[in-house]
Coordinates of C-alpha atoms in Angstrom, one line a residue:
X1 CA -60.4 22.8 -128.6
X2 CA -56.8 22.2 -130.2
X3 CA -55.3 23.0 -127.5
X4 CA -57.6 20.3 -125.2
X5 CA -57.0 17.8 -128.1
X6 CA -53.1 18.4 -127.8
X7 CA -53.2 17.9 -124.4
X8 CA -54.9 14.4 -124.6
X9 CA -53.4 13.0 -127.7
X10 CA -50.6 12.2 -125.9
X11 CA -52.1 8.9 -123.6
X12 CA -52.9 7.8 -127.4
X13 CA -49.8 8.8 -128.9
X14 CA -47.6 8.5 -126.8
X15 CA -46.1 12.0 -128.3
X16 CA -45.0 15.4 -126.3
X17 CA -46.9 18.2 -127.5
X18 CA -44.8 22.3 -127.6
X19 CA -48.9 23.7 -126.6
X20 CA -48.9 21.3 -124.3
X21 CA -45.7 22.1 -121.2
X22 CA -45.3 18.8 -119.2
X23 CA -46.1 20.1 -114.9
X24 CA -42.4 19.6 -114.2
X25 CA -41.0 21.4 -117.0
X26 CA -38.9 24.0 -115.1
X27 CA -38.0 26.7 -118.1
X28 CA -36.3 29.2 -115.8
X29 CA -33.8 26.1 -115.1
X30 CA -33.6 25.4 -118.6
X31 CA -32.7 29.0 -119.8
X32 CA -30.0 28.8 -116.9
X33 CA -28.5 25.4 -117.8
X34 CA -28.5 26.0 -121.8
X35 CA -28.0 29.5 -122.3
X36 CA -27.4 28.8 -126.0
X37 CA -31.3 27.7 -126.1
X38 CA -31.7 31.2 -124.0
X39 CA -30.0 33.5 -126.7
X40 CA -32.1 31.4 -129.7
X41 CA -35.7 30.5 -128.3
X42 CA -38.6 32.3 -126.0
X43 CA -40.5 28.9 -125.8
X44 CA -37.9 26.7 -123.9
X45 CA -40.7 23.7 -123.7
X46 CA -41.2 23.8 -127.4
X47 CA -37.3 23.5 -128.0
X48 CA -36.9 20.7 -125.5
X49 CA -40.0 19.2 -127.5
X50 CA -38.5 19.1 -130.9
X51 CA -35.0 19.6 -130.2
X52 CA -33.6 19.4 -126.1
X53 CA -35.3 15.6 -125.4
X54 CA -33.4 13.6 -128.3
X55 CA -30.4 15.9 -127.7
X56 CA -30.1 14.5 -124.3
X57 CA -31.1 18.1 -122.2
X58 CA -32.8 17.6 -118.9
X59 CA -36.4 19.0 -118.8
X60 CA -35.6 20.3 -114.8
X61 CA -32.6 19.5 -112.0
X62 CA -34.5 16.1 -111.1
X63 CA -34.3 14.3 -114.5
X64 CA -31.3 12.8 -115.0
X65 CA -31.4 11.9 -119.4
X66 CA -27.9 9.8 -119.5
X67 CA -28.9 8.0 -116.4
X68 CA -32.8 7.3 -117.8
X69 CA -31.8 6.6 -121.0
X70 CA -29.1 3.7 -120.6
X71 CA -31.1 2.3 -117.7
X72 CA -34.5 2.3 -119.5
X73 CA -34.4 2.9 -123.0
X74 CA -34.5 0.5 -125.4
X75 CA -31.4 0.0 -127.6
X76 CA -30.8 3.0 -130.0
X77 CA -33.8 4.8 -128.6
X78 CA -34.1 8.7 -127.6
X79 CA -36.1 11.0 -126.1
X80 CA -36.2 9.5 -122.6
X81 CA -38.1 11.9 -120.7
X82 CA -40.9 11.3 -123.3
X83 CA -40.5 7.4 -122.6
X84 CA -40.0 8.6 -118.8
X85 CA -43.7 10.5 -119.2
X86 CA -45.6 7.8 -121.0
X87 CA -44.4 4.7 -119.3
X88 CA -41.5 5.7 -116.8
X89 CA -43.7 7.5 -114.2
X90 CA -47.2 4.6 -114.3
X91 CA -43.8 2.0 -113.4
X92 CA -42.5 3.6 -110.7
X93 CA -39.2 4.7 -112.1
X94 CA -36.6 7.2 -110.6
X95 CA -36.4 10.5 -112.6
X96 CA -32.5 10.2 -111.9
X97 CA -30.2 7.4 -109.9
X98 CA -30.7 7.7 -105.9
X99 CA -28.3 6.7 -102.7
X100 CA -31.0 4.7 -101.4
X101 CA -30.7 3.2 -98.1
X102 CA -29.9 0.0 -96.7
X103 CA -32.8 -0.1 -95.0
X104 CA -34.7 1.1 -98.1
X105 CA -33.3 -1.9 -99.9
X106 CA -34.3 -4.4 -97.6
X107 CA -37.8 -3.1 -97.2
X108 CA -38.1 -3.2 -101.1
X109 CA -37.4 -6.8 -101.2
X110 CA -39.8 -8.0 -98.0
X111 CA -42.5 -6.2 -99.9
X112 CA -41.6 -8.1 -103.0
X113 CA -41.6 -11.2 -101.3
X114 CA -44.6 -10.9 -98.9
X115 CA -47.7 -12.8 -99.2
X116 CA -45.6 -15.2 -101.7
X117 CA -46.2 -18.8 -101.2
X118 CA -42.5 -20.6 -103.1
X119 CA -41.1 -17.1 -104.0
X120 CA -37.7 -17.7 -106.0
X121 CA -35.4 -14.2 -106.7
X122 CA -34.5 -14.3 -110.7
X123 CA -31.6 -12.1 -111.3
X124 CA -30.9 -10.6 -115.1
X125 CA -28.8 -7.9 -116.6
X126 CA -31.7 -6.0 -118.2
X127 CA -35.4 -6.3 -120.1
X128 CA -34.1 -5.7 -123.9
X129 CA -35.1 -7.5 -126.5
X130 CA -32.4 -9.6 -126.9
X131 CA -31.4 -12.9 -126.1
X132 CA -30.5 -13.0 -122.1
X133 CA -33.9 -11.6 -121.4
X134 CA -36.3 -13.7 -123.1
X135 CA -34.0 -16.8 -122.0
X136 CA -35.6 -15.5 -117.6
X137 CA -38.4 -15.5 -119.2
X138 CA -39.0 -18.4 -120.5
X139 CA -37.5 -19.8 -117.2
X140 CA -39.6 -18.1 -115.1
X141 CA -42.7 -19.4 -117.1
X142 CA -41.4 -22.6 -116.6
X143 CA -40.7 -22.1 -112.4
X144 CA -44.3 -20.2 -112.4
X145 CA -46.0 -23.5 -114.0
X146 CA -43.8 -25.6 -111.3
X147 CA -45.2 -23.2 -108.0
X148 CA -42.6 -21.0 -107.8
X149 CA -44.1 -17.5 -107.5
X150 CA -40.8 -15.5 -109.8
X151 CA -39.5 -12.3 -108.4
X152 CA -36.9 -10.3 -110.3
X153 CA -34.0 -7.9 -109.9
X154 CA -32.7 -6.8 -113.0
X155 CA -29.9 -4.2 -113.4
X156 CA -31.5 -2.0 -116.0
X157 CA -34.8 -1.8 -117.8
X158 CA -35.7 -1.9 -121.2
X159 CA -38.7 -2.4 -123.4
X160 CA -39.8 -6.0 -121.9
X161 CA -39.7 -4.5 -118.5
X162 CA -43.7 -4.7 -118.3
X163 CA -43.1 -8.7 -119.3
X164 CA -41.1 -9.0 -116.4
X165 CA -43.7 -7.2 -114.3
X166 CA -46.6 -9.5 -115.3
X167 CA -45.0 -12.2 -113.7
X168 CA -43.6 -10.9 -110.6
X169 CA -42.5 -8.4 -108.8
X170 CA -39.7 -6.4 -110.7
X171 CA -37.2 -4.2 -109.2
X172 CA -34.1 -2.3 -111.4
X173 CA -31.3 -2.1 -109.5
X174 CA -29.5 0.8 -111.1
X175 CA -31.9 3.0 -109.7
X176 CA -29.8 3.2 -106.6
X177 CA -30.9 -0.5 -104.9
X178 CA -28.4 -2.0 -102.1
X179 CA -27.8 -5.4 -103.7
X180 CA -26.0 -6.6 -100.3
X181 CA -28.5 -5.2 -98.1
X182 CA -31.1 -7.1 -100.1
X183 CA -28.9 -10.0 -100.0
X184 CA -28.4 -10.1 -96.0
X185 CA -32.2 -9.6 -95.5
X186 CA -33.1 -12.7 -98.0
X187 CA -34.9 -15.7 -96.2
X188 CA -32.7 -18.5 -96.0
X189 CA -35.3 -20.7 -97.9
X190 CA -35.8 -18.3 -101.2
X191 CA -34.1 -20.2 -104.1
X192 CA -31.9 -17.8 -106.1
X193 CA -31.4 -17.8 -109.8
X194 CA -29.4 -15.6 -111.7
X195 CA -27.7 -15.6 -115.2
X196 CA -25.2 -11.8 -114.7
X197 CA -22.3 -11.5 -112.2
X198 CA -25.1 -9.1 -110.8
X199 CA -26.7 -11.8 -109.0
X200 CA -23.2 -12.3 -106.5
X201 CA -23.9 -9.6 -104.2
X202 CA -27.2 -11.3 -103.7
X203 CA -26.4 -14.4 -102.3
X204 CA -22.5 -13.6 -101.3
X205 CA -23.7 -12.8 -98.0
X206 CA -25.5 -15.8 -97.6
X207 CA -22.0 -17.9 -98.8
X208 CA -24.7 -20.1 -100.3
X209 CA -23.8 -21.9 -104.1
X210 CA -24.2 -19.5 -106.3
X211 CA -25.7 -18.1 -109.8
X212 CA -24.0 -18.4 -113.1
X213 CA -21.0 -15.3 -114.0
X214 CA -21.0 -17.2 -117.4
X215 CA -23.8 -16.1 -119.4
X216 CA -22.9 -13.3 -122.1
X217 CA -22.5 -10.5 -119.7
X218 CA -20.8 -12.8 -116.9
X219 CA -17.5 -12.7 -118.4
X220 CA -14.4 -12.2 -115.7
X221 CA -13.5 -8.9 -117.4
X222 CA -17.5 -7.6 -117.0
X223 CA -17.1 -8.9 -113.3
X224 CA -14.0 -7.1 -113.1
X225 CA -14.8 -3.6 -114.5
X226 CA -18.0 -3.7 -112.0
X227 CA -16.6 -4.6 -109.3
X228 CA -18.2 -7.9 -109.0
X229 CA -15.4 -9.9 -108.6
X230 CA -15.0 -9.6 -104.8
X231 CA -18.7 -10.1 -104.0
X232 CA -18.4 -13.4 -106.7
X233 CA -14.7 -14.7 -104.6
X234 CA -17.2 -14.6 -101.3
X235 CA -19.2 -16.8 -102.9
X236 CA -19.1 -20.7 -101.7
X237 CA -19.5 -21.9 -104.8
X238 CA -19.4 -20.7 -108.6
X239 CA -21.1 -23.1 -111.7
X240 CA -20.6 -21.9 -115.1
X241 CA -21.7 -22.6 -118.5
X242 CA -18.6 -23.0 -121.1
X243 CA -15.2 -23.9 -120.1
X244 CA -13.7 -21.0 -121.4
X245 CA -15.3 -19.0 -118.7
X246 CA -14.2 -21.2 -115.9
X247 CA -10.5 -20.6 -117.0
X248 CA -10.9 -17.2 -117.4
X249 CA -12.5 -16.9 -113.8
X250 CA -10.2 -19.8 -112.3
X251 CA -7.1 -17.7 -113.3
X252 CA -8.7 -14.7 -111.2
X253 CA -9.9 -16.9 -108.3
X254 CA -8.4 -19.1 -105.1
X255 CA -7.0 -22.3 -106.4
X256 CA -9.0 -23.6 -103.8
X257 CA -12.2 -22.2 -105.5
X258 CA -14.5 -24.2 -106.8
X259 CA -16.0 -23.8 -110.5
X260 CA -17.8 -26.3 -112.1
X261 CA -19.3 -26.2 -115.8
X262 CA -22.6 -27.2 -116.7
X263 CA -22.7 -28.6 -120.3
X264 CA -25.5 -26.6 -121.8
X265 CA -28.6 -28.7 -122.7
X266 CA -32.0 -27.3 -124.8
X267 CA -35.2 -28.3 -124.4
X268 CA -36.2 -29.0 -128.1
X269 CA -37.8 -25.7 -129.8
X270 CA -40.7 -25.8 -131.2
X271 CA -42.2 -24.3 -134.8
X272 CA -45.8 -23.6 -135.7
X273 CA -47.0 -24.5 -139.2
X274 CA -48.7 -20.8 -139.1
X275 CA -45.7 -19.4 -138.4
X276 CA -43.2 -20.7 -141.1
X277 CA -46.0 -20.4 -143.9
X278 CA -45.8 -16.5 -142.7
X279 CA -42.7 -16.5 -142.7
X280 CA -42.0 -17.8 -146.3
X281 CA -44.8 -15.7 -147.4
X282 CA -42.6 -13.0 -146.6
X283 CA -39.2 -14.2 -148.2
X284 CA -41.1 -14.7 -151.2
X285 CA -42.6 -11.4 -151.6
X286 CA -38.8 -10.1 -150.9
X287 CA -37.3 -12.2 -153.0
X288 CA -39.7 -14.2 -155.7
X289 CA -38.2 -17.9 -156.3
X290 CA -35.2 -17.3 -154.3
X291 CA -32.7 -20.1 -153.1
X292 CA -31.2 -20.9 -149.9
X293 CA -31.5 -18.3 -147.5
X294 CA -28.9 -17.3 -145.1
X295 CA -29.4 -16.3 -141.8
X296 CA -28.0 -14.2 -138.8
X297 CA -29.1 -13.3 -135.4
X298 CA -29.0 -11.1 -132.1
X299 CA -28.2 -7.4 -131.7
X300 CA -26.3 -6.2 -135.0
X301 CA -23.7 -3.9 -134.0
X302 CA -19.9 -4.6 -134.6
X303 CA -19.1 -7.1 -131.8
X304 CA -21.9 -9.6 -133.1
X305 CA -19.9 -9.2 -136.7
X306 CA -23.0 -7.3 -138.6
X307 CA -20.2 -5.7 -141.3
X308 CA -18.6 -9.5 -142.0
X309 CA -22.2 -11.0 -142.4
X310 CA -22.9 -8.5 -145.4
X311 CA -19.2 -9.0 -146.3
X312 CA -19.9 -12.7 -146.8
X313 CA -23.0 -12.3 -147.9
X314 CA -21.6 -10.2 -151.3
X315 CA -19.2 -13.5 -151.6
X316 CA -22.0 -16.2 -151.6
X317 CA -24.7 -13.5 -154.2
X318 CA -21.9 -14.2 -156.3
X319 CA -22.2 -18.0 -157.2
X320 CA -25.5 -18.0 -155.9
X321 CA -27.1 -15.2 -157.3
X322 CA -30.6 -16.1 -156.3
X323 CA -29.7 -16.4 -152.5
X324 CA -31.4 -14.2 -149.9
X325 CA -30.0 -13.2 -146.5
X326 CA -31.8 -12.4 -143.7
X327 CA -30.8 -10.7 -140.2
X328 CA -33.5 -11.1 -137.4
X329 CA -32.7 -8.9 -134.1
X330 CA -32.7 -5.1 -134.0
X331 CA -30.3 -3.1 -135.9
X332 CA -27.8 -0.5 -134.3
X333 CA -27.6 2.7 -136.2
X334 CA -24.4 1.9 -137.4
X335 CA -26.0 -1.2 -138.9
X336 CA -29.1 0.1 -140.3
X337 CA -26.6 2.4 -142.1
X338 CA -24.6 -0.5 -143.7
X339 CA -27.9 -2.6 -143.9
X340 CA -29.9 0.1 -146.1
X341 CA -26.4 0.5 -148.2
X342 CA -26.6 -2.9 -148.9
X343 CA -29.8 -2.9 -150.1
X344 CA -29.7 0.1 -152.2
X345 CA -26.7 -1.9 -154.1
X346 CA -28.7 -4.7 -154.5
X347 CA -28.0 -7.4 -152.1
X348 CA -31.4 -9.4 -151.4
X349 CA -31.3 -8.8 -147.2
X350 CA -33.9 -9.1 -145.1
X351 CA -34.2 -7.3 -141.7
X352 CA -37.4 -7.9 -139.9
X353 CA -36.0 -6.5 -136.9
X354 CA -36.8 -8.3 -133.3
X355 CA -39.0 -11.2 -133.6
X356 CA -40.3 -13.8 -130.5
X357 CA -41.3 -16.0 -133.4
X358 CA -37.7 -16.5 -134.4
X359 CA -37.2 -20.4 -134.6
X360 CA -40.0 -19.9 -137.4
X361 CA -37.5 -17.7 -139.3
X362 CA -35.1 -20.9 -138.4
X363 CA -37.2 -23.1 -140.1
X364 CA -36.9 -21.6 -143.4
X365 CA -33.3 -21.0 -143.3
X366 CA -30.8 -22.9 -144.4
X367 CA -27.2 -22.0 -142.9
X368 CA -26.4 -19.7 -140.0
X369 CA -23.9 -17.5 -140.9
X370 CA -21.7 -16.9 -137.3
X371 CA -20.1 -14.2 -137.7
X372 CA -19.3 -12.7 -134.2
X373 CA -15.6 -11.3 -133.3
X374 CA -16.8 -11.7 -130.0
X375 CA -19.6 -13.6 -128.1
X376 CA -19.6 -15.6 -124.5
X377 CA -22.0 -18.0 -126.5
X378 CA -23.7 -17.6 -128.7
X379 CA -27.0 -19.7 -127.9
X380 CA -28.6 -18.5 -131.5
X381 CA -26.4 -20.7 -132.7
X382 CA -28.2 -23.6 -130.8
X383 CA -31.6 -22.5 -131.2
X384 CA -31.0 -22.4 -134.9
X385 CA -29.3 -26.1 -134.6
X386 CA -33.1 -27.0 -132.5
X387 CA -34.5 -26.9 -135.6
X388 CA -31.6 -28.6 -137.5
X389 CA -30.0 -25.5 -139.0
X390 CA -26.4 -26.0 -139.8
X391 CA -23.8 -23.4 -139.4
X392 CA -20.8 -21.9 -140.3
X393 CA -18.2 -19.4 -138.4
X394 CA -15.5 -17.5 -137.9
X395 CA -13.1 -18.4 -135.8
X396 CA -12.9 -15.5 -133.2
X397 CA -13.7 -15.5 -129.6
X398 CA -16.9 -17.9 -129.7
X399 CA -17.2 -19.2 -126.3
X400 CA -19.5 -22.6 -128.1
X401 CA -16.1 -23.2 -129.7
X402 CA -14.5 -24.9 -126.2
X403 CA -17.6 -27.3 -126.5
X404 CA -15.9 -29.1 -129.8
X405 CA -18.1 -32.1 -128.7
X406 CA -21.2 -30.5 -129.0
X407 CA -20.7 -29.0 -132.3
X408 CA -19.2 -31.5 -134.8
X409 CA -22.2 -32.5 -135.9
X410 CA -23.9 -28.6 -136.1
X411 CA -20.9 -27.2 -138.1
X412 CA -17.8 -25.8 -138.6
X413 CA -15.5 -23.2 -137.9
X414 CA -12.6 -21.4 -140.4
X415 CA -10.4 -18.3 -140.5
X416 CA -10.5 -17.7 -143.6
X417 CA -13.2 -15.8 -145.8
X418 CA -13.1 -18.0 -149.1
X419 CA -13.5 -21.2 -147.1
X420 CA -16.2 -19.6 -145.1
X421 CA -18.5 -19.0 -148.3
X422 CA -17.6 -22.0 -150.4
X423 CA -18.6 -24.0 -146.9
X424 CA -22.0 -22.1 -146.4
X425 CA -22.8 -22.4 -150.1
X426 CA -21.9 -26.1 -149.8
X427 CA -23.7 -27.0 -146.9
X428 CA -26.7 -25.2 -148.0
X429 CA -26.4 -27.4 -151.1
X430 CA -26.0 -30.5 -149.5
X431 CA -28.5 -30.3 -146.9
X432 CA -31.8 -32.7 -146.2
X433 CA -34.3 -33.5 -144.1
X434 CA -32.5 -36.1 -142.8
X435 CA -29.4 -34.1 -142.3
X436 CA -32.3 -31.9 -140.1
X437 CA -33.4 -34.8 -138.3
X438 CA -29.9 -35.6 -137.4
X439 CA -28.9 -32.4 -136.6
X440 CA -31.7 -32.1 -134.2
X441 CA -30.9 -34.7 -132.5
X442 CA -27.4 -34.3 -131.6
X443 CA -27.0 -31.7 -129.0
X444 CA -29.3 -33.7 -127.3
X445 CA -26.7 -36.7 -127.3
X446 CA -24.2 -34.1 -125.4
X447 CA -26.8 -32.4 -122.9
X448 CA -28.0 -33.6 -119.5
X449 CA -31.2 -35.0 -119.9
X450 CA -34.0 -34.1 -117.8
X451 CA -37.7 -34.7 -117.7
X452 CA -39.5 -32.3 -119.7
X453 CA -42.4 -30.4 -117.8
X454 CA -46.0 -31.0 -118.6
X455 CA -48.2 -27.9 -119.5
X456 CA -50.9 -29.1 -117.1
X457 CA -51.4 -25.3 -116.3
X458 CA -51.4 -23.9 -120.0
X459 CA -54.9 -22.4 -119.7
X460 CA -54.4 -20.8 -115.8
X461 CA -51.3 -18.9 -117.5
X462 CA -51.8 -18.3 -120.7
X463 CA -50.0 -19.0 -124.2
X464 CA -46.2 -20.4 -123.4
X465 CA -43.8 -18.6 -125.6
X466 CA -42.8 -21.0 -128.7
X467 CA -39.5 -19.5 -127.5
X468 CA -38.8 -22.0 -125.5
X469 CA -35.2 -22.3 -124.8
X470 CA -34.0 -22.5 -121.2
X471 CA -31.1 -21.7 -119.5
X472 CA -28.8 -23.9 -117.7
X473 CA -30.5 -24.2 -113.9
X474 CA -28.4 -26.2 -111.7
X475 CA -30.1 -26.3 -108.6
X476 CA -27.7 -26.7 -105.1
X477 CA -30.1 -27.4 -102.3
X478 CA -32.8 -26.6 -104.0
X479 CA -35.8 -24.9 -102.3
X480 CA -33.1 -23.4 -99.2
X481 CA -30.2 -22.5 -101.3
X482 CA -29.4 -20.7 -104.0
X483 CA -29.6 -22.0 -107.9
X484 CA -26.9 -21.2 -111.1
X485 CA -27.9 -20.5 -114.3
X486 CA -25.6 -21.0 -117.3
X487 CA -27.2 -22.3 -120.8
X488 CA -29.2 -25.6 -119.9
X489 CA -32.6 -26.4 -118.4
X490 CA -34.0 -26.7 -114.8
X491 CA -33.9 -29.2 -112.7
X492 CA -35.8 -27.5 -109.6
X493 CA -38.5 -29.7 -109.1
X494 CA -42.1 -28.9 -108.9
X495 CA -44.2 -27.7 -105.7
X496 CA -47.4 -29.1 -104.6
X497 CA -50.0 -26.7 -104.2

């Protein structure tokens, strides 16, 4: 009975079990490839069970762990083959990366495409839960409630790969997937939307206008280490989102290229009453009759600046000692080291970890702390700004900082660390509602305008994200071209039934 139990735990658990050896487990390959498991261990599926999967072994000569786990793990996460057992194999996922064919390729995409009415390709750099992802998303929502019928190529997985796949047809590229070959075999009239350098090789072939290199992962160096910056020269025309960008590729380019910028422009986010009462629910439990609260966003590791935000958050506990800080976006194991240090010494932080709900978190803040030594946007910065969050920053490589227009009325920038806390604490203290209001309205004053899309459809497709920031869609031809993304909204226009 335990050992029937064992074996069925696992659909409910999602667990490997040592009584329980997995069909392709090869142990006589195991023994061979780790001989120091040999000398130590009879049971080699119980070692790969408790010990061999997080350690990054291979279970057999098929599974490929450094390959599974960057392509389709989520950030931080081990084990892949026990991710590769409970989701990997019901998706469709390659046990290791594969020289697939040409011909292979181009029969992926027709059967992506086929029996699609207003197909459009969305291209992204992955399905984590982070910023880029959630930003198709929401576009591809918004294409879906227009007619377009959204099919994807992203170049890895992650953990909202089965989001992707309820809207469309989803296909990770890593796995071994001819990006040109896809590209020479695309119908002429399939609209292509990208926001990753990844999306060139697509459409290059085609020499149609062409998808955004500027979003976060789009920079000329990224383009550069992958090789992307041929397929992106081929290209007959390149739209980006900050000017920064369009320098750094314009230096790396023809003169005779063209590169245009698309001022980023929001669609106005959106808060639920629910939502923020939850929310301060929870900062008051954390912190009983706390003051302002300080926030930060995105993925903490040390490129979004996770050490300086708990640096500067030390400075501002000490003349406001009933402040609470708060970091929403999943933690790196370095910073969930300096994030449960912090706490044990005291400092009021919050880290609720990822959160779709995140412009409630907004709503309850009162200054985003920017604290990034490096970051093509960032577009937290404008989401928090939606909902008339001020904010201050480092000055580093901030690619909002080359849009000095945009931002003089959101906040400011310094070098040094005193001025950056005596500015947060000040602006916290200083702001209003009104200061909100006005805040709210300004990057709207700097943003191409378009009309905003009527929900008509709500009920056929279900509850809209309340995250509902788009990205820049500048459509060329739309409807037989190809479409860019940067940090903005679309402008494709809506299909009749």
């Amino acid at each position: 009975m335990s050992s029937l139990l064992e074996r069925v735990l696992p659909f409910f658990s999602r667990g490997l079990y040592p009584s329980a050896p997995d069909a392709e487990f090869d142990q006589s390959w195991y023994f061979a490839k780790y001989p120091d498991v040999a000398e130590q261990f009879v049971d080699g599926w119980a070692h790969f069970v408790e010990y061999g999967d997080a350690e990054g072994r291979a279970p057999n000569a098929d599974f490929d762990p450094s390959y599974y786990a960057r392509t389709h793990l989520a950030l931080e996460e081990t084990r892949p083959y026990r991710r590769y057992i409970n989701a990997g194999r019901r998706h469709g996922f390659l046990p290791a990366p594969a020289q697939l064919t040409p011909e292979a390729s181009r029969d992926r995409l027709a059967r992506a495409l086929h029996g699609l009415r207003h197909p459009i390709l969305i291209v992204g750099s992955d399905a984590q839960r982070a910023g880029a992802p959630l930003l198709l998303l929401d576009v591809a929502l918004q294409l879906r409630a227009r007619g377009y019928s959204p099919v994807f190529v992203l170049r890895r997985g992650g953990p909202l790969f089965g989001a992707f796949r309820a809207l469309g047809p989803t296909t990770v590229s890593a796995e071994g997937w001819d990006l040109e070959a896809m590209g020479e075999s695309l119908p002429a009239d399939v609209p292509v939307l990208g926001n990753t350098g990844w999306s060139a090789p697509l459409t290059a072939p085609r020499g149609a206008a062409r998808s955004s290199p500027a979003r976060g992962r789009g920079s000329s160096d990224y383009l550069e280490r992958n090789r992307l910056l041929r397929a992106v020269r081929r290209t007959k025309h390149i739209a980006v989102a900050l000017p920064g960008v369009q320098s750094a590729l314009g230096s790396r380019s023809s003169p005779s290229r063209s590169i245009d910028v698309i001022v980023p422009g929001l669609v106005t986010t959106t808060t639920r009453t629910v939502g923020r009462r939850r929310v301060a629910a929870r900062l008051r439990r954390h912190t009983p009759g706390h003051g302002p609260v300080f926030i930060g966003a995105g993925y903490a590791d040390r490129r979004k600046g996770f050490d300086l935000f708990l640096d500067v958050a030390w400075g501002i506990l000490e003349h406001r000692p009933d402040a609470v800080f708060v970091w929403v976006g999943e933690l790196s194991t370095w910073a969930r080291r300096l994030a449960d240090d912090a706490a044990s010494r005291g400092l009021p932080l919050l880290t609720p970890g990822f959160s779709d709900a995140i412009t409630d978190w907004y709503a309850c803040s009162d200054v985003y702390l920017l604290t990034s030594r490096q970051d093509p946007g960032p577009t937290t910065v404008m989401d928090a700004a939606m909902v008339g969050v001020p904010f201050v920053g480092f000055e580093a490589d901030i690619g909002l900082r080359s849009l000095a227009g945009l931002l003089d009325g959101i906040g400011v920038f310094t070098d040094d660390r005193e001025v950056f806390i005596r500015e947060a604490i000040a602006t916290a203290a200083a702001d209003s509602r009104q200061r909100r209001r006005d805040r709210q309205r300004h990057p709207h004053a700097h943003c191409p305008r378009e009309p905003a899309i009527r929900w008509r459809r709500r009920k056929r497709l279900g509850r809209v994200p309340r995250r509902n920031r788009l990205s820049a869609l500048h459509a060329a031809k739309a409807g037989a071209g190809a479409v860019a993304l940067g940090a903005g909204r679309t402008v494709l226009p809506p299909l009749r039934p």
